[in-house]
Amino acid sequence: MTDMTPISTERLDALRHCADAFGGDVARWPAERRETFADILDADEAQAILVEARDLDGFLNAATAPRMSEDLTNRIMAAYTAPKPQTGLFDFLRGIAPVMRLAPAGVLAGVGALGIASGLMSASAQDTLTPEYEALAYMDDLSLTALNENGGIEWDAE
């Protein structure tokens, strides 16, 4: 309105961002933001940004009030019962009962994981069989006769 110098688009974008964050009422902005934009608030472009932000503020303020009948509030309050304080072990166990229904699934998963882990550990701990022992394990019709001079196993097929 009063000043005819053009305002940079970066400065207008910063003003638009500030108006989006704090609203169209400049009095509600933080003091340092008001000081930053004090020199351009009278410009037409800045006024258009603030009018748009005020329109959005009015729309949001009108939409935030929930419409609930007083009868609904009274019915909710009449149906509410305060929880009883826990006094003993039985009340404690009754309180954790909903969680305990998941216990069988947890035990089953734990046992399965333990089985997989023990199988992997025992399989990796075994030594591989030498060809001689492997032959003895798979061919039951061989009879062990003696060791040769090199320490190898000799057998005869029956």
PDB file of C-alpha atoms in Angstrom:
ATOM      1  CA  MET A   1       0.000   0.000   0.000  1.00  0.00           C
ATOM      2  CA  THR A   2       2.529   2.600   1.075  1.00  0.00           C
ATOM      3  CA  ASP A   3       5.817   1.133  -0.201  1.00  0.00           C
ATOM      4  CA  MET A   4       6.231   0.262  -3.875  1.00  0.00           C
ATOM      5  CA  THR A   5       9.464  -1.806  -3.606  1.00  0.00           C
ATOM      6  CA  PRO A   6       8.966  -5.396  -4.650  1.00  0.00           C
ATOM      7  CA  ILE A   7       9.170  -8.088  -1.981  1.00  0.00           C
ATOM      8  CA  SER A   8      11.235 -11.167  -2.754  1.00  0.00           C
ATOM      9  CA  THR A   9       9.403 -14.440  -3.232  1.00  0.00           C
ATOM     10  CA  GLU A  10      11.573 -16.082  -0.566  1.00  0.00           C
ATOM     11  CA  ARG A  11      10.422 -13.504   1.949  1.00  0.00           C
ATOM     12  CA  LEU A  12       6.772 -13.958   0.961  1.00  0.00           C
ATOM     13  CA  ASP A  13       7.141 -17.742   1.215  1.00  0.00           C
ATOM     14  CA  ALA A  14       8.617 -17.329   4.705  1.00  0.00           C
ATOM     15  CA  LEU A  15       5.675 -15.069   5.656  1.00  0.00           C
ATOM     16  CA  ARG A  16       3.202 -17.625   4.247  1.00  0.00           C
ATOM     17  CA  HIS A  17       4.910 -20.400   6.230  1.00  0.00           C
ATOM     18  CA  CYS A  18       4.741 -18.293   9.395  1.00  0.00           C
ATOM     19  CA  ALA A  19       1.055 -17.494   8.813  1.00  0.00           C
ATOM     20  CA  ASP A  20       0.340 -21.194   8.264  1.00  0.00           C
ATOM     21  CA  ALA A  21       2.094 -22.076  11.498  1.00  0.00           C
ATOM     22  CA  PHE A  22       0.830 -19.290  13.795  1.00  0.00           C
ATOM     23  CA  GLY A  23      -2.375 -18.103  12.129  1.00  0.00           C
ATOM     24  CA  GLY A  24      -3.568 -14.890  10.544  1.00  0.00           C
ATOM     25  CA  ASP A  25      -3.561 -12.836  13.766  1.00  0.00           C
ATOM     26  CA  VAL A  26      -0.088 -11.247  13.939  1.00  0.00           C
ATOM     27  CA  ALA A  27      -0.549 -10.495  17.655  1.00  0.00           C
ATOM     28  CA  ARG A  28      -0.447 -14.249  18.351  1.00  0.00           C
ATOM     29  CA  TRP A  29       2.915 -14.701  16.637  1.00  0.00           C
ATOM     30  CA  PRO A  30       6.184 -14.926  18.589  1.00  0.00           C
ATOM     31  CA  ALA A  31       7.845 -11.528  19.077  1.00  0.00           C
ATOM     32  CA  GLU A  32      10.882 -12.330  16.939  1.00  0.00           C
ATOM     33  CA  ARG A  33       8.637 -13.335  14.019  1.00  0.00           C
ATOM     34  CA  ARG A  34       6.646 -10.101  14.290  1.00  0.00           C
ATOM     35  CA  GLU A  35       9.886  -8.131  14.228  1.00  0.00           C
ATOM     36  CA  THR A  36      11.188 -10.089  11.238  1.00  0.00           C
ATOM     37  CA  PHE A  37       8.153  -9.326   9.086  1.00  0.00           C
ATOM     38  CA  ALA A  38       7.213  -5.884  10.505  1.00  0.00           C
ATOM     39  CA  ASP A  39       8.537  -4.034   7.464  1.00  0.00           C
ATOM     40  CA  ILE A  40       6.431  -5.968   4.906  1.00  0.00           C
ATOM     41  CA  LEU A  41       3.147  -6.486   6.783  1.00  0.00           C
ATOM     42  CA  ASP A  42       1.592  -3.405   5.172  1.00  0.00           C
ATOM     43  CA  ALA A  43       2.273  -4.604   1.613  1.00  0.00           C
ATOM     44  CA  ASP A  44      -0.621  -5.859  -0.527  1.00  0.00           C
ATOM     45  CA  GLU A  45       0.953  -9.310  -0.998  1.00  0.00           C
ATOM     46  CA  ALA A  46       1.438  -9.722   2.756  1.00  0.00           C
ATOM     47  CA  GLN A  47      -2.111  -8.573   3.477  1.00  0.00           C
ATOM     48  CA  ALA A  48      -3.447 -11.146   0.991  1.00  0.00           C
ATOM     49  CA  ILE A  49      -1.496 -13.892   2.770  1.00  0.00           C
ATOM     50  CA  LEU A  50      -2.807 -12.766   6.179  1.00  0.00           C
ATOM     51  CA  VAL A  51      -6.424 -12.581   4.927  1.00  0.00           C
ATOM     52  CA  GLU A  52      -6.132 -16.135   3.603  1.00  0.00           C
ATOM     53  CA  ALA A  53      -4.710 -17.287   6.955  1.00  0.00           C
ATOM     54  CA  ARG A  54      -7.536 -15.533   8.849  1.00  0.00           C
ATOM     55  CA  ASP A  55     -10.113 -17.275   6.655  1.00  0.00           C
ATOM     56  CA  LEU A  56      -8.520 -20.622   7.434  1.00  0.00           C
ATOM     57  CA  ASP A  57      -8.440 -19.777  11.157  1.00  0.00           C
ATOM     58  CA  GLY A  58     -12.151 -18.991  11.102  1.00  0.00           C
ATOM     59  CA  PHE A  59     -12.928 -22.246   9.332  1.00  0.00           C
ATOM     60  CA  LEU A  60     -10.851 -24.283  11.795  1.00  0.00           C
ATOM     61  CA  ASN A  61     -12.364 -22.535  14.815  1.00  0.00           C
ATOM     62  CA  ALA A  62     -15.886 -23.263  13.579  1.00  0.00           C
ATOM     63  CA  ALA A  63     -15.089 -26.941  12.983  1.00  0.00           C
ATOM     64  CA  THR A  64     -13.435 -27.734  16.324  1.00  0.00           C
ATOM     65  CA  ALA A  65     -16.480 -27.591  18.608  1.00  0.00           C
ATOM     66  CA  PRO A  66     -18.028 -31.080  18.827  1.00  0.00           C
ATOM     67  CA  ARG A  67     -21.785 -31.208  18.971  1.00  0.00           C
ATOM     68  CA  MET A  68     -22.864 -33.696  21.609  1.00  0.00           C
ATOM     69  CA  SER A  69     -26.215 -33.821  23.319  1.00  0.00           C
ATOM     70  CA  GLU A  70     -26.361 -33.469  27.078  1.00  0.00           C
ATOM     71  CA  ASP A  71     -28.357 -36.694  27.204  1.00  0.00           C
ATOM     72  CA  LEU A  72     -25.406 -38.603  25.734  1.00  0.00           C
ATOM     73  CA  THR A  73     -23.079 -37.187  28.380  1.00  0.00           C
ATOM     74  CA  ASN A  74     -25.521 -38.156  31.139  1.00  0.00           C
ATOM     75  CA  ARG A  75     -25.870 -41.720  29.810  1.00  0.00           C
ATOM     76  CA  ILE A  76     -22.102 -42.160  29.618  1.00  0.00           C
ATOM     77  CA  MET A  77     -21.615 -40.875  33.149  1.00  0.00           C
ATOM     78  CA  ALA A  78     -24.454 -43.085  34.477  1.00  0.00           C
ATOM     79  CA  ALA A  79     -22.910 -46.197  32.906  1.00  0.00           C
ATOM     80  CA  TYR A  80     -19.452 -45.514  34.315  1.00  0.00           C
ATOM     81  CA  THR A  81     -18.373 -47.508  37.339  1.00  0.00           C
ATOM     82  CA  ALA A  82     -15.113 -46.841  39.065  1.00  0.00           C
ATOM     83  CA  PRO A  83     -12.681 -49.778  39.071  1.00  0.00           C
ATOM     84  CA  LYS A  84     -12.323 -51.584  42.394  1.00  0.00           C
ATOM     85  CA  PRO A  85      -8.922 -51.399  44.026  1.00  0.00           C
ATOM     86  CA  GLN A  86      -6.989 -54.668  43.999  1.00  0.00           C
ATOM     87  CA  THR A  87      -6.712 -56.099  47.475  1.00  0.00           C
ATOM     88  CA  GLY A  88      -5.295 -59.584  47.173  1.00  0.00           C
ATOM     89  CA  LEU A  89      -3.700 -62.232  45.025  1.00  0.00           C
ATOM     90  CA  PHE A  90      -7.015 -63.352  43.537  1.00  0.00           C
ATOM     91  CA  ASP A  91      -7.777 -59.844  42.287  1.00  0.00           C
ATOM     92  CA  PHE A  92      -4.259 -59.600  40.858  1.00  0.00           C
ATOM     93  CA  LEU A  93      -4.654 -62.897  38.994  1.00  0.00           C
ATOM     94  CA  ARG A  94      -8.058 -61.831  37.680  1.00  0.00           C
ATOM     95  CA  GLY A  95      -6.436 -58.631  36.405  1.00  0.00           C
ATOM     96  CA  ILE A  96      -3.783 -60.467  34.390  1.00  0.00           C
ATOM     97  CA  ALA A  97      -6.187 -63.150  33.061  1.00  0.00           C
ATOM     98  CA  PRO A  98      -6.640 -61.456  29.656  1.00  0.00           C
ATOM     99  CA  VAL A  99      -2.886 -61.493  29.160  1.00  0.00           C
ATOM    100  CA  MET A 100      -2.560 -65.118  30.272  1.00  0.00           C
ATOM    101  CA  ARG A 101      -4.719 -66.383  27.411  1.00  0.00           C
ATOM    102  CA  LEU A 102      -1.749 -65.687  25.139  1.00  0.00           C
ATOM    103  CA  ALA A 103       0.578 -67.837  27.270  1.00  0.00           C
ATOM    104  CA  PRO A 104       0.081 -71.132  25.337  1.00  0.00           C
ATOM    105  CA  ALA A 105       1.073 -69.477  22.084  1.00  0.00           C
ATOM    106  CA  GLY A 106       4.121 -67.945  23.750  1.00  0.00           C
ATOM    107  CA  VAL A 107       5.160 -71.281  25.248  1.00  0.00           C
ATOM    108  CA  LEU A 108       4.736 -73.017  21.894  1.00  0.00           C
ATOM    109  CA  ALA A 109       6.805 -70.377  20.116  1.00  0.00           C
ATOM    110  CA  GLY A 110       9.494 -70.574  22.801  1.00  0.00           C
ATOM    111  CA  VAL A 111       9.721 -74.363  22.640  1.00  0.00           C
ATOM    112  CA  GLY A 112       9.917 -74.234  18.854  1.00  0.00           C
ATOM    113  CA  ALA A 113      12.705 -71.670  18.949  1.00  0.00           C
ATOM    114  CA  LEU A 114      14.559 -73.735  21.557  1.00  0.00           C
ATOM    115  CA  GLY A 115      14.249 -76.846  19.366  1.00  0.00           C
ATOM    116  CA  ILE A 116      15.582 -75.050  16.321  1.00  0.00           C
ATOM    117  CA  ALA A 117      18.470 -73.557  18.288  1.00  0.00           C
ATOM    118  CA  SER A 118      19.452 -76.877  19.872  1.00  0.00           C
ATOM    119  CA  GLY A 119      19.257 -78.631  16.508  1.00  0.00           C
ATOM    120  CA  LEU A 120      21.510 -76.061  14.893  1.00  0.00           C
ATOM    121  CA  MET A 121      23.988 -76.211  17.760  1.00  0.00           C
ATOM    122  CA  SER A 122      24.178 -80.018  17.818  1.00  0.00           C
ATOM    123  CA  ALA A 123      24.488 -80.259  14.038  1.00  0.00           C
ATOM    124  CA  SER A 124      27.357 -77.805  13.962  1.00  0.00           C
ATOM    125  CA  ALA A 125      29.146 -79.584  16.820  1.00  0.00           C
ATOM    126  CA  GLN A 126      29.347 -82.945  15.005  1.00  0.00           C
ATOM    127  CA  ASP A 127      32.465 -83.902  13.109  1.00  0.00           C
ATOM    128  CA  THR A 128      32.095 -85.118   9.585  1.00  0.00           C
ATOM    129  CA  LEU A 129      32.562 -88.856   9.086  1.00  0.00           C
ATOM    130  CA  THR A 130      35.653 -90.156   7.368  1.00  0.00           C
ATOM    131  CA  PRO A 131      34.958 -92.275   4.308  1.00  0.00           C
ATOM    132  CA  GLU A 132      35.861 -95.437   6.196  1.00  0.00           C
ATOM    133  CA  TYR A 133      33.415 -94.801   9.040  1.00  0.00           C
ATOM    134  CA  GLU A 134      30.756 -93.638   6.625  1.00  0.00           C
ATOM    135  CA  ALA A 135      31.100 -96.894   4.717  1.00  0.00           C
ATOM    136  CA  LEU A 136      30.770 -98.822   7.968  1.00  0.00           C
ATOM    137  CA  ALA A 137      27.684 -96.860   8.933  1.00  0.00           C
ATOM    138  CA  TYR A 138      25.848 -97.507   5.677  1.00  0.00           C
ATOM    139  CA  MET A 139      26.968-101.032   4.838  1.00  0.00           C
ATOM    140  CA  ASP A 140      26.088-103.469   7.585  1.00  0.00           C
ATOM    141  CA  ASP A 141      27.353-106.558   5.704  1.00  0.00           C
ATOM    142  CA  LEU A 142      31.031-105.578   6.141  1.00  0.00           C
ATOM    143  CA  SER A 143      33.178-107.072   8.838  1.00  0.00           C
ATOM    144  CA  LEU A 144      36.103-105.172  10.291  1.00  0.00           C
ATOM    145  CA  THR A 145      39.256-107.293  10.009  1.00  0.00           C
ATOM    146  CA  ALA A 146      42.260-105.221  10.951  1.00  0.00           C
ATOM    147  CA  LEU A 147      44.170-102.010  10.604  1.00  0.00           C
ATOM    148  CA  ASN A 148      46.706-101.751   7.822  1.00  0.00           C
ATOM    149  CA  GLU A 149      50.277-100.513   8.288  1.00  0.00           C
ATOM    150  CA  ASN A 150      49.260 -96.872   7.689  1.00  0.00           C
ATOM    151  CA  GLY A 151      46.534 -96.995  10.386  1.00  0.00           C
ATOM    152  CA  GLY A 152      43.647 -97.265   7.951  1.00  0.00           C
ATOM    153  CA  ILE A 153      40.736 -99.667   8.390  1.00  0.00           C
ATOM    154  CA  GLU A 154      40.580-102.826   6.300  1.00  0.00           C
ATOM    155  CA  TRP A 155      37.397-104.767   5.884  1.00  0.00           C
ATOM    156  CA  ASP A 156      36.082-107.701   3.957  1.00  0.00           C
ATOM    157  CA  ALA A 157      32.669-107.984   2.420  1.00  0.00           C
ATOM    158  CA  GLU A 158      30.814-111.141   3.417  1.00  0.00           C
TER     159      GLU A 158
END
